[in-house]
Short mmCIF file of C-alpha atoms and ligand atoms in Angstrom, two decimals:
data_model
loop_
_atom_site.label_atom_id
_atom_site.label_comp_id
_atom_site.label_asym_id
_atom_site.label_seq_id
_atom_site.Cartn_x
_atom_site.Cartn_y
_atom_site.Cartn_z
CA UNK T 1 1.73 43.06 -18.83
CA UNK T 2 0.93 39.62 -20.14
CA UNK T 3 3.84 38.31 -18.14
CA UNK T 4 2.49 40.01 -15.02
CA UNK T 5 -0.98 38.54 -15.56
CA UNK T 6 0.53 35.12 -16.02
CA UNK T 7 2.50 35.57 -12.83
CA UNK T 8 -0.61 36.68 -10.95
CA UNK T 9 -2.58 33.70 -12.31
CA UNK T 10 0.22 31.41 -11.28
CA UNK T 11 0.30 32.87 -7.77
CA UNK T 12 -3.51 32.61 -7.50
CA UNK T 13 -3.34 29.04 -8.80
CA UNK T 14 -0.61 28.14 -6.33
CA UNK T 15 -2.54 29.72 -3.47
CA UNK T 16 -5.71 27.87 -4.53
CA UNK T 17 -3.80 24.61 -4.88
CA UNK T 18 -2.26 25.10 -1.47
CA UNK T 19 -5.69 25.85 -0.05
CA UNK T 20 -7.25 22.81 -1.72
CA UNK T 21 -4.43 20.66 -0.41
CA UNK T 22 -4.90 22.09 3.05
CA UNK T 23 -8.62 21.29 2.87
CA UNK T 24 -7.89 17.85 1.40
CA UNK T 25 -5.66 17.19 4.39
CA UNK T 26 -8.65 17.89 6.58
CA UNK T 27 -10.52 15.01 5.01
CA UNK T 28 -9.61 12.15 7.28
CA UNK T 29 -10.80 8.94 5.70
CA UNK T 30 -9.17 5.54 6.13
CA UNK T 31 -8.24 3.93 3.81
CA UNK T 32 -7.07 7.07 2.05
CA UNK T 33 -9.11 7.64 -1.13
CA UNK T 34 -7.16 7.60 -4.40
CA UNK T 35 -8.10 11.13 -5.47
CA UNK T 36 -9.50 13.96 -3.36
CA UNK T 37 -10.32 17.44 -4.63
CA UNK T 38 -12.13 19.54 -2.05
CA UNK T 39 -13.43 23.02 -2.54
CA UNK T 40 -12.12 25.49 -0.02
CA UNK T 41 -15.50 26.54 1.29
CA UNK T 42 -18.73 24.95 2.27
CA UNK T 43 -20.27 21.67 3.20
CA UNK T 44 -23.48 19.75 2.73
CA UNK T 45 -25.14 18.88 6.01
CA UNK T 46 -26.42 15.32 6.40
CA UNK T 47 -28.96 14.77 9.17
CA UNK T 48 -31.38 12.01 10.05
CA UNK T 49 -33.89 13.84 7.83
CA UNK T 50 -31.71 13.65 4.72
CA UNK T 51 -33.25 11.56 1.97
CA UNK T 52 -31.45 8.70 0.20
CA UNK T 53 -32.30 8.77 -3.48
CA UNK T 54 -31.89 5.35 -4.99
CA UNK T 55 -32.37 3.63 -8.30
CA UNK T 56 -33.29 -0.03 -8.43
CA UNK T 57 -29.88 -1.64 -8.19
CA UNK T 58 -28.82 0.34 -5.14
CA UNK T 59 -31.44 -0.58 -2.53
CA UNK T 60 -29.25 -2.99 -0.62
CA UNK T 61 -26.30 -0.65 0.06
CA UNK T 62 -28.78 2.14 0.78
CA UNK T 63 -30.57 0.05 3.40
CA UNK T 64 -27.34 -0.92 5.14
CA UNK T 65 -26.18 2.69 5.14
CA UNK T 66 -29.55 3.84 6.49
CA UNK T 67 -29.35 1.29 9.32
CA UNK T 68 -25.81 2.43 10.22
CA UNK T 69 -26.96 6.05 10.16
CA UNK T 70 -29.97 5.25 12.32
CA UNK T 71 -27.59 3.89 14.96
CA UNK T 72 -25.35 6.92 14.57
CA UNK T 73 -28.15 9.47 14.90
CA UNK T 74 -29.88 7.39 17.56
CA UNK T 75 -33.12 8.03 15.68
CA UNK T 76 -36.35 6.11 15.84
CA UNK T 77 -36.75 5.72 12.10
CA UNK T 78 -34.57 4.87 9.13
CA UNK T 79 -33.62 7.75 6.83
CA UNK T 80 -36.21 8.16 4.10
CA UNK T 81 -35.49 6.40 0.83
CA UNK T 82 -37.06 6.92 -2.56
CA UNK T 83 -36.44 7.19 -6.26
CA UNK T 84 -36.74 10.97 -6.51
CA UNK T 85 -35.69 14.06 -4.63
CA UNK T 86 -32.62 15.72 -3.16
CA UNK T 87 -30.17 14.38 -0.65
CA UNK T 88 -27.73 11.48 -0.98
CA UNK T 89 -28.13 10.17 -4.51
CA UNK T 90 -26.65 6.81 -5.38
CA UNK T 91 -26.41 4.88 -8.60
CA UNK T 92 -24.07 2.67 -10.61
CA UNK T 93 -22.20 3.35 -13.82
CA UNK T 94 -20.04 0.78 -15.59
CA UNK T 95 -17.49 3.51 -16.47
CA UNK T 96 -16.39 3.55 -12.83
CA UNK T 97 -14.05 0.68 -11.74
CA UNK T 98 -15.98 -2.29 -10.34
CA UNK T 99 -15.34 -1.76 -6.63
CA UNK T 100 -14.64 1.94 -7.08
CA UNK T 101 -16.84 4.98 -6.66
CA UNK T 102 -16.98 8.68 -7.39
CA UNK T 103 -18.46 11.04 -4.85
CA UNK T 104 -19.45 14.61 -5.67
CA UNK T 105 -20.62 16.92 -2.91
CA UNK T 106 -22.25 20.28 -3.62
CA UNK T 107 -25.16 22.36 -2.38
CA UNK T 108 -27.34 19.92 -4.38
CA UNK T 109 -26.35 17.12 -2.03
CA UNK T 110 -24.11 14.07 -2.27
CA UNK T 111 -23.91 12.02 -5.45
CA UNK T 112 -22.22 8.61 -5.26
CA UNK T 113 -21.67 6.69 -8.47
CA UNK T 114 -20.34 3.19 -7.95
CA UNK T 115 -18.87 0.86 -10.53
CA UNK T 116 -21.13 -1.77 -8.96
CA UNK T 117 -23.31 -2.11 -5.89
CA UNK T 118 -20.10 -2.91 -4.00
CA UNK T 119 -18.60 0.36 -5.27
CA UNK T 120 -21.62 2.26 -3.95
CA UNK T 121 -21.24 0.42 -0.65
CA UNK T 122 -17.62 1.56 -0.34
CA UNK T 123 -18.57 5.12 -1.29
CA UNK T 124 -21.17 5.03 1.46
CA UNK T 125 -18.55 3.74 3.92
CA UNK T 126 -16.41 6.78 3.08
CA UNK T 127 -19.42 9.05 3.51
CA UNK T 128 -20.27 7.37 6.81
CA UNK T 129 -16.80 8.06 8.23
CA UNK T 130 -17.12 11.73 7.25
CA UNK T 131 -20.63 12.10 8.65
CA UNK T 132 -19.76 10.40 11.93
CA UNK T 133 -16.52 12.30 12.51
CA UNK T 134 -17.55 15.73 11.15
CA UNK T 135 -21.00 16.20 12.72
CA UNK T 136 -22.66 15.43 9.39
CA UNK T 137 -20.81 18.25 7.58
CA UNK T 138 -19.61 16.75 4.31
CA UNK T 139 -17.21 19.16 2.55
CA UNK T 140 -17.99 20.21 -1.03
CA UNK T 141 -15.71 18.55 -3.52
CA UNK T 142 -14.98 15.40 -5.44
CA UNK T 143 -13.51 12.02 -4.50
CA UNK T 144 -12.60 9.23 -6.94
CA UNK T 145 -11.55 6.00 -5.36
CA UNK T 146 -10.82 2.35 -6.11
CA UNK T 147 -8.91 -0.44 -4.34
CA UNK T 148 -5.45 -1.65 -5.22
CA UNK T 149 -5.97 -5.29 -4.26
CA UNK T 150 -8.90 -7.40 -5.34
CA UNK T 151 -8.45 -9.67 -2.28
CA UNK T 152 -8.53 -7.70 0.97
CA UNK T 153 -8.68 -10.32 3.66
CA UNK T 154 -8.95 -10.82 7.38
CA UNK T 155 -8.90 -14.23 9.02
CA UNK T 156 -10.79 -15.42 12.10
CA UNK T 157 -9.90 -18.56 14.06
CA UNK T 158 -13.09 -19.78 15.77
CA UNK T 159 -11.68 -23.19 16.66
CA UNK T 160 -9.27 -22.40 19.50
CA UNK T 161 -11.97 -20.18 20.96
CA UNK T 162 -15.47 -20.08 19.65
CA UNK T 163 -17.31 -16.91 18.69
CA UNK T 164 -21.08 -17.00 18.20
CA UNK T 165 -23.21 -15.67 15.35
CA UNK T 166 -23.58 -12.14 16.75
CA UNK T 167 -19.82 -11.88 17.37
CA UNK T 168 -19.04 -12.94 13.81
CA UNK T 169 -21.52 -10.38 12.46
CA UNK T 170 -19.91 -7.68 14.58
CA UNK T 171 -16.49 -8.76 13.26
CA UNK T 172 -17.84 -8.45 9.71
CA UNK T 173 -19.22 -4.97 10.50
CA UNK T 174 -15.78 -3.83 11.64
CA UNK T 175 -14.07 -5.32 8.59
CA UNK T 176 -16.36 -3.85 5.96
CA UNK T 177 -16.03 -0.38 7.52
CA UNK T 178 -12.34 -0.77 6.58
CA UNK T 179 -13.32 -1.89 3.05
CA UNK T 180 -12.17 -5.47 3.66
CA UNK T 181 -13.94 -7.89 1.30
CA UNK T 182 -12.79 -11.40 2.33
CA UNK T 183 -13.32 -13.18 5.64
CA UNK T 184 -11.12 -16.26 5.90
CA UNK T 185 -13.09 -18.33 8.41
CA UNK T 186 -10.88 -20.90 10.16
CA UNK T 187 -13.60 -23.39 11.13
CA UNK T 188 -11.76 -26.55 12.08
CA UNK T 189 -8.61 -27.35 14.04
CA UNK T 190 -7.22 -29.68 16.69
CA UNK T 191 -9.07 -27.92 19.51
CA UNK T 192 -12.58 -27.93 18.02
CA UNK T 193 -14.63 -28.68 14.89
CA UNK T 194 -17.06 -25.78 14.51
CA UNK T 195 -19.26 -26.42 11.48
CA UNK T 196 -22.18 -28.83 11.30
CA UNK T 197 -21.72 -31.49 8.62
CA UNK T 198 -24.95 -33.45 8.21
CA UNK T 199 -23.27 -36.57 6.89
CA UNK T 200 -20.99 -36.84 9.94
CA UNK T 201 -22.90 -35.57 13.00
CA UNK T 202 -20.10 -36.88 15.25
CA UNK T 203 -17.89 -34.04 14.04
CA UNK T 204 -19.90 -31.55 16.07
CA UNK T 205 -21.50 -33.95 18.59
CA UNK T 206 -18.07 -35.03 19.78
CA UNK T 207 -15.49 -32.91 17.95
CA UNK T 208 -16.80 -29.46 18.94
CA UNK T 209 -16.19 -30.01 22.66
CA UNK T 210 -12.90 -30.26 24.52
CA UNK T 211 -12.62 -31.45 28.09
CA UNK T 212 -10.66 -28.43 29.25
CA UNK T 213 -8.24 -25.73 28.12
CA UNK T 214 -4.62 -24.99 28.89
CA UNK T 215 -4.01 -22.19 31.37
CA UNK T 216 -0.94 -20.05 30.70
CA UNK T 217 1.39 -20.20 27.74
CA UNK T 218 1.62 -23.18 25.39
CA UNK T 219 5.42 -23.20 25.60
CA UNK T 220 5.08 -24.21 29.22
CA UNK T 221 2.00 -26.43 29.54
CA UNK T 222 1.51 -27.14 33.23
CA UNK T 223 -2.04 -26.38 34.18
CA UNK T 224 -5.49 -26.91 32.66
CA UNK T 225 -8.75 -25.27 33.75
CA UNK T 226 -10.89 -28.40 34.14
CA UNK T 227 -13.80 -26.73 32.35
CA UNK T 228 -15.38 -28.29 29.24
CA UNK T 229 -15.38 -25.85 26.33
CA UNK T 230 -17.13 -25.95 22.99
CA UNK T 231 -19.49 -24.54 20.40
CA UNK T 232 -20.35 -24.84 16.73
CA UNK T 233 -22.44 -23.29 13.98
CA UNK T 234 -25.44 -25.12 12.59
CA UNK T 235 -25.73 -25.03 8.81
CA UNK T 236 -28.62 -22.64 9.21
CA UNK T 237 -26.40 -20.28 11.20
CA UNK T 238 -23.63 -20.61 8.61
CA UNK T 239 -26.09 -19.60 5.89
CA UNK T 240 -27.24 -16.66 7.99
CA UNK T 241 -23.65 -15.43 8.39
CA UNK T 242 -22.77 -16.01 4.72
CA UNK T 243 -25.85 -14.02 3.75
CA UNK T 244 -25.06 -11.24 6.23
CA UNK T 245 -21.56 -10.98 4.75
CA UNK T 246 -22.78 -11.10 1.14
CA UNK T 247 -25.14 -8.18 1.77
CA UNK T 248 -22.00 -6.27 2.79
CA UNK T 249 -20.12 -7.37 -0.35
CA UNK T 250 -17.91 -9.69 1.61
CA UNK T 251 -17.06 -13.22 0.53
CA UNK T 252 -16.49 -15.77 3.27
CA UNK T 253 -13.76 -18.27 2.47
CA UNK T 254 -14.25 -21.34 4.66
CA UNK T 255 -11.19 -23.23 5.83
CA UNK T 256 -11.40 -26.96 6.48
CA UNK T 257 -7.98 -28.04 7.77
CA UNK T 258 -6.43 -31.15 6.20
CA UNK T 259 -4.52 -33.40 6.64
CA UNK T 260 -3.01 -31.86 9.82
CA UNK T 261 -4.64 -29.70 12.50
CA UNK T 262 -7.38 -32.31 12.54
CA UNK T 263 -7.27 -33.88 16.00
CA UNK T 264 -10.86 -32.82 16.80
CA UNK T 265 -12.02 -34.70 13.68
CA UNK T 266 -9.95 -37.73 14.69
CA UNK T 267 -11.55 -37.70 18.13
CA UNK T 268 -14.99 -37.75 16.48
CA UNK T 269 -14.11 -40.30 13.79
CA UNK T 270 -11.07 -42.38 14.85
CA UNK T 271 -10.97 -44.19 11.49
CA UNK T 272 -9.59 -40.97 9.99
CA UNK T 273 -6.26 -41.65 11.75
CA UNK T 274 -3.57 -44.03 10.52
CA UNK T 275 -4.08 -46.49 13.37
CA UNK T 276 -7.64 -45.59 14.35
CA UNK T 277 -6.04 -44.21 17.51
CA UNK T 278 -8.35 -42.79 20.18
CA UNK T 279 -7.45 -39.19 20.87
CA UNK T 280 -9.08 -36.30 22.72
CA UNK T 281 -10.08 -33.01 21.21
CA UNK T 282 -6.78 -31.31 21.95
CA UNK T 283 -6.57 -29.17 25.08
CA UNK T 284 -3.14 -27.69 24.35
CA UNK T 285 -1.84 -25.24 21.71
CA UNK T 286 0.78 -26.08 19.10
CA UNK T 287 1.26 -28.77 16.48
CA UNK T 288 0.06 -32.30 17.22
CA UNK T 289 1.34 -35.45 15.48
CA UNK T 290 -2.25 -36.78 15.28
CA UNK T 291 -3.19 -36.16 11.64
CA UNK T 292 -5.48 -37.73 9.04
CA UNK T 293 -4.25 -40.85 7.26
CA UNK T 294 -3.39 -39.98 3.67
CA UNK T 295 -3.21 -43.63 2.63
CA UNK T 296 -6.75 -44.86 3.21
CA UNK T 297 -9.36 -44.17 0.54
CA UNK T 298 -11.89 -43.60 3.34
CA UNK T 299 -10.07 -40.37 4.23
CA UNK T 300 -10.52 -39.04 0.68
CA UNK T 301 -14.16 -40.08 0.70
CA UNK T 302 -14.62 -38.24 4.01
CA UNK T 303 -12.92 -35.07 2.76
CA UNK T 304 -14.97 -35.03 -0.42
CA UNK T 305 -18.23 -35.53 1.44
CA UNK T 306 -17.38 -32.72 3.85
CA UNK T 307 -16.38 -30.43 0.98
CA UNK T 308 -19.63 -31.15 -0.87
CA UNK T 309 -21.57 -29.74 2.08
CA UNK T 310 -19.13 -26.84 2.42
CA UNK T 311 -19.51 -26.02 -1.28
CA UNK T 312 -23.26 -26.02 -0.84
CA UNK T 313 -23.03 -23.58 2.08
CA UNK T 314 -20.42 -21.16 0.74
CA UNK T 315 -20.64 -19.49 -2.69
CA UNK T 316 -16.96 -18.48 -2.51
CA UNK T 317 -14.95 -19.59 -5.52
CA UNK T 318 -11.92 -20.12 -3.27
CA UNK T 319 -12.14 -22.89 -0.68
CA UNK T 320 -9.29 -23.08 1.88
CA UNK T 321 -7.96 -26.53 2.63
CA UNK T 322 -5.37 -25.58 5.26
CA UNK T 323 -2.42 -27.85 4.47
CA UNK T 324 -0.11 -26.32 7.10
CA UNK T 325 1.94 -27.92 9.85
CA UNK T 326 1.28 -31.59 9.19
CA UNK T 327 3.91 -33.75 10.95
CA UNK T 328 4.59 -36.95 9.05
CA UNK T 329 5.48 -39.20 12.05
CA UNK T 330 2.31 -41.33 11.82
CA UNK T 331 2.55 -41.64 8.03
CA UNK T 332 6.08 -43.05 8.29
CA UNK T 333 4.78 -45.92 10.41
CA UNK T 334 1.46 -46.45 8.61
CA UNK T 335 0.99 -49.38 6.26
CA UNK T 336 -1.78 -47.54 4.35
CA UNK T 337 0.31 -44.41 3.84
CA UNK T 338 3.35 -46.44 2.78
CA UNK T 339 1.21 -48.51 0.40
CA UNK T 340 -0.17 -45.32 -1.17
CA UNK T 341 3.33 -43.90 -1.59
CA UNK T 342 4.37 -47.09 -3.38
CA UNK T 343 1.24 -47.44 -5.50
CA UNK T 344 1.42 -43.83 -6.71
CA UNK T 345 5.21 -43.88 -7.20
CA UNK T 346 5.68 -41.01 -4.74
CA UNK T 347 8.99 -39.93 -3.26
CA UNK T 348 8.13 -40.13 0.42
CA UNK T 349 5.76 -38.47 2.85
CA UNK T 350 6.08 -34.86 1.60
CA UNK T 351 5.04 -36.05 -1.84
CA UNK T 352 2.14 -37.94 -0.24
CA UNK T 353 0.87 -34.65 1.15
CA UNK T 354 1.31 -33.16 -2.35
CA UNK T 355 -0.74 -36.06 -3.73
CA UNK T 356 -3.56 -35.45 -1.23
CA UNK T 357 -3.60 -31.71 -1.92
CA UNK T 358 -3.58 -32.18 -5.71
CA UNK T 359 -6.40 -34.71 -5.48
CA UNK T 360 -8.51 -32.40 -3.36
CA UNK T 361 -7.79 -29.54 -5.74
CA UNK T 362 -9.05 -31.64 -8.66
CA UNK T 363 -12.18 -32.43 -6.71
CA UNK T 364 -12.82 -28.74 -6.00
CA UNK T 365 -12.15 -27.82 -9.64
CA UNK T 366 -14.57 -30.53 -10.79
CA UNK T 367 -17.17 -28.81 -8.63
CA UNK T 368 -16.49 -25.36 -10.04
CA UNK T 369 -14.30 -24.11 -7.19
CA UNK T 370 -10.66 -23.18 -6.69
CA UNK T 371 -8.31 -24.25 -3.95
CA UNK T 372 -6.34 -22.02 -1.64
CA UNK T 373 -3.94 -23.34 1.00
CA UNK T 374 -1.19 -22.26 3.40
CA UNK T 375 2.26 -22.19 1.79
CA UNK T 376 3.11 -25.76 2.89
CA UNK T 377 1.11 -26.81 -0.17
CA UNK T 378 4.24 -25.79 -2.09
CA UNK T 379 6.36 -28.39 -0.30
CA UNK T 380 4.74 -31.41 -1.89
CA UNK T 381 4.84 -29.89 -5.40
CA UNK T 382 2.05 -27.43 -6.06
CA UNK T 383 -0.17 -27.44 -9.16
CA UNK T 384 -0.11 -24.33 -11.41
CA UNK T 385 -3.70 -23.45 -10.46
CA UNK T 386 -3.64 -23.38 -6.65
CA UNK T 387 -3.70 -20.07 -4.78
CA UNK T 388 -1.01 -19.90 -2.13
CA UNK T 389 -1.31 -18.12 1.19
CA UNK T 390 2.23 -17.14 2.16
CA UNK T 391 2.56 -17.15 5.96
CA UNK T 392 6.04 -18.55 6.76
CA UNK T 393 7.52 -15.29 5.52
CA UNK T 394 7.30 -13.97 1.96
CA UNK T 395 9.60 -16.56 0.31
CA UNK T 396 6.82 -19.05 -0.46
CA UNK T 397 4.69 -16.31 -1.97
CA UNK T 398 7.56 -14.98 -4.10
CA UNK T 399 8.36 -18.48 -5.34
CA UNK T 400 4.70 -19.17 -6.14
CA UNK T 401 4.14 -15.81 -7.89
CA UNK T 402 7.22 -16.41 -10.08
CA UNK T 403 5.77 -19.78 -11.05
CA UNK T 404 2.52 -18.08 -12.00
CA UNK T 405 0.39 -19.12 -9.02
CA UNK T 406 -1.87 -16.53 -7.44
CA UNK T 407 -0.74 -15.50 -3.98
CA UNK T 408 -2.22 -13.89 -0.88
CA UNK T 409 0.56 -12.41 1.22
CA UNK T 410 0.17 -12.82 4.96
CA UNK T 411 3.67 -13.19 6.44
CA UNK T 412 3.62 -14.01 10.12
CA UNK T 413 6.04 -11.25 11.18
CA UNK T 414 3.71 -8.55 9.81
CA UNK T 415 0.21 -9.97 9.61
CA UNK T 416 -0.37 -12.07 12.74
CA UNK T 417 -2.62 -9.82 14.78
CA UNK T 418 -2.47 -12.28 17.68
CA UNK T 419 1.08 -10.94 18.28
CA UNK T 420 1.82 -8.26 20.87
CA UNK T 421 1.49 -4.62 19.81
CA UNK T 422 4.22 -3.17 22.02
CA UNK T 423 7.76 -4.17 22.81
CA UNK T 424 7.28 -3.89 26.58
CA UNK T 425 3.99 -5.89 26.40
CA UNK T 426 2.87 -3.85 29.40
CA UNK T 427 -0.88 -4.06 29.97
CA UNK T 428 -1.43 -6.35 27.00
CA UNK T 429 -2.29 -9.56 28.85
CA UNK T 430 -1.02 -12.98 27.77
CA UNK T 431 -0.49 -13.51 24.05
CA UNK T 432 1.38 -15.95 21.86
CA UNK T 433 4.48 -13.78 21.39
CA UNK T 434 5.94 -11.70 18.58
CA UNK T 435 5.72 -7.93 18.18
CA UNK T 436 3.70 -6.13 15.50
CA UNK T 437 3.05 -2.47 16.22
CA UNK T 438 0.78 -0.38 13.97
CA UNK T 439 3.76 1.26 12.25
CA UNK T 440 5.19 -2.08 11.16
CA UNK T 441 1.94 -3.02 9.42
CA UNK T 442 1.63 0.42 7.87
CA UNK T 443 5.02 0.38 6.20
CA UNK T 444 4.65 -3.12 4.74
CA UNK T 445 5.04 -3.60 0.99
CA UNK T 446 3.22 -6.81 -0.06
CA UNK T 447 5.02 -6.69 -3.43
CA UNK T 448 8.50 -6.79 -1.85
CA UNK T 449 10.91 -8.98 -3.82
CA UNK T 450 8.80 -9.04 -6.99
CA UNK T 451 9.05 -7.03 -10.19
CA UNK T 452 6.85 -6.21 -13.18
CA UNK T 453 4.31 -8.83 -14.16
CA UNK T 454 5.27 -11.10 -11.25
CA UNK T 455 3.44 -8.60 -9.07
CA UNK T 456 0.17 -9.31 -10.85
CA UNK T 457 0.05 -12.67 -9.06
CA UNK T 458 -0.13 -10.99 -5.67
CA UNK T 459 -3.90 -10.85 -5.55
CA UNK T 460 -4.08 -9.60 -2.01
CA UNK T 461 -2.96 -9.17 1.54
CA UNK T 462 -4.46 -10.49 4.75
CA UNK T 463 -4.09 -10.23 8.51
CA UNK T 464 -4.83 -13.19 10.78
CA UNK T 465 -6.60 -13.50 14.11
CA UNK T 466 -5.53 -16.74 15.77
CA UNK T 467 -7.48 -17.23 18.96
CA UNK T 468 -5.44 -19.46 21.30
CA UNK T 469 -5.04 -16.56 23.73
CA UNK T 470 -8.03 -14.53 22.56
CA UNK T 471 -11.12 -15.68 24.41
CA UNK T 472 -13.66 -12.91 24.04
CA UNK T 473 -14.85 -10.34 21.54
CA UNK T 474 -13.43 -7.38 23.46
CA UNK T 475 -9.93 -8.85 23.14
CA UNK T 476 -10.54 -9.66 19.46
CA UNK T 477 -11.35 -6.01 18.84
CA UNK T 478 -8.37 -4.73 20.82
CA UNK T 479 -6.05 -7.00 18.81
CA UNK T 480 -7.72 -5.93 15.56
CA UNK T 481 -7.98 -2.17 16.08
CA UNK T 482 -6.29 0.05 15.25
CA UNK T 483 -3.90 -2.27 13.35
CA UNK T 484 -6.67 -3.09 10.88
CA UNK T 485 -6.68 0.56 9.79
CA UNK T 486 -2.99 0.19 8.84
CA UNK T 487 -3.78 -3.06 7.00
CA UNK T 488 -6.72 -1.41 5.23
CA UNK T 489 -4.41 1.22 3.77
CA UNK T 490 -1.98 -1.54 2.71
CA UNK T 491 -4.82 -3.40 0.99
CA UNK T 492 -6.87 -0.57 -0.52
CA UNK T 493 -4.61 2.47 -0.70
CA UNK T 494 -1.31 0.62 -1.28
CA UNK T 495 0.22 3.44 -3.32
CA UNK T 496 -1.60 6.29 -1.60
CA UNK T 497 -0.34 5.73 1.90
CA UNK T 498 1.01 8.78 3.66
CA UNK T 499 3.25 8.34 6.69
CA UNK T 500 3.05 12.08 7.39
CA UNK T 501 -0.71 12.29 7.74
CA UNK T 502 -1.56 8.86 9.09
CA UNK T 503 -1.23 9.80 12.76
CA UNK T 504 -3.57 12.76 12.42
CA UNK T 505 -6.03 10.72 10.34
CA UNK T 506 -5.92 7.97 12.95
CA UNK T 507 -7.02 10.46 15.61
CA UNK T 508 -10.16 10.92 13.53
CA UNK T 509 -10.47 7.16 13.04
CA UNK T 510 -10.30 6.77 16.79
CA UNK T 511 -13.35 9.06 17.05
CA UNK T 512 -15.06 6.84 14.50
CA UNK T 513 -14.26 3.69 16.54
CA UNK T 514 -15.64 5.35 19.64
CA UNK T 515 -18.82 6.43 17.88
CA UNK T 516 -19.30 2.87 16.61
CA UNK T 517 -18.72 1.43 20.09
CA UNK T 518 -15.77 -0.70 18.99
CA UNK T 519 -12.93 -1.53 21.37
CA UNK T 520 -9.43 -0.60 20.26
CA UNK T 521 -5.92 -0.77 21.69
CA UNK T 522 -4.62 2.52 23.13
CA UNK T 523 -0.90 1.93 22.46
CA UNK T 524 -0.55 3.60 19.05
CA UNK T 525 -2.41 6.66 20.30
CA UNK T 526 -0.17 6.81 23.38
CA UNK T 527 2.92 6.71 21.18
CA UNK T 528 3.87 3.25 22.47
CA UNK T 529 5.20 0.65 20.08
C1 LIG Z 601 -0.33 -21.15 10.47
O1 LIG Z 601 -0.06 -20.17 11.20
N1 LIG Z 601 -0.12 -22.38 10.91
C2 LIG Z 601 -0.85 -20.97 9.14
ZN1 LIG Z 602 -1.81 -43.54 7.25
#
């Protein structure tokens, strides 16, 4: 008899488990939450009349959620908020992981407990996806969630093409809905200097404008459009964007390119070059030999003065100094560079770049910040404290992680979202090249090649939006979505990805994109890759 009862209980348990799993499968949230336990029956209905019940530390995420919901419901007023009552209750508890949250849904309402305000914010992002895609019907149950990576980044090149304040805010809105928490803002390059620096007004007066832009592909430069092109952010606008991001728990990491990718700066301030050569803001894509002189002390003075203003504008601990693709042709011929190599006992031009990078890192450290740079910073001998952004494949990142440097993985073959999304390229327009379909991003393992404690140095993963061939926000969004959803699961739900359910969940995500009014590429949904 006892045996029979046990068997019955087991069968009931199995049936219940199967049912719970079936219901859990119906919860389509991206990135996939770490733990989902849904009850088989029932849901709590959220409408524009639902109250948000807040304690003091949670007003900011509540207000942002209420504004998103107002747009969703198309209502005249924000949802009501107060300290007491029933509805969506939010609060923090230090027992929950810092960026994590727990969400309980019952007939009493929705309770979200975040490990921090950011945790509440991410819980509300999960809730928002459910409300928007399930007509406000939030299934009873329990979710516990936290991210895998502390650094969940997306990059934005605003130099090759410029995107104004409202575009950047929209970009941030899309990122945070995917639980991304770092925006790597590529503010300076050969084709335009985009950030006001009070000490050197020429940088934006002259360096933010190019005479014209290449038409067609950079591998075959034949034709230019004859139309001046430019734009930049005032410091006031930068502060506005930094504040907008911070309210959404996103840190903006500014990138000031040095010593290469600096032709726009050289146009504005010719004394930055080895021979004070007069150059244009570049009108072509690629890698130019016109780089900053690493021999003259005036270059270091310039970089430090620029960084002082950047530090004042951006609270981010990490400051990106570029460091990539710096041809050494000019340095080989330059008396100042050669004198510096001799005076510092350096072994040639690569070591001179290492000297510049190490000196800038010391400067940033002295001002309470940390340096991050593209993986070329390894070539000149990297310090133990720099964070390395591995883009020329994963080798640089693996090498750096083994040495104990922190690493953000962003290998070009998987993370360059300016690459084509389909093999045939049909209907995609002109892009730089490459081929990164959704599936390729989704199956990426950022820890590949590393074992045990080495993996702890991989602090995050990032995708990059280079804008040579991306001229408007619609194209930005089409290049970003839906691949960002795949990247979000890599970053947040690294070990909870599910190749079997992702396609079905993405159909729901597509509904979410449509409800939000975001443009996305159709290829993945059409089965094209
Ligand atoms: C890079 O793509 N030059 C970092
Ligand atoms: Zn020089």
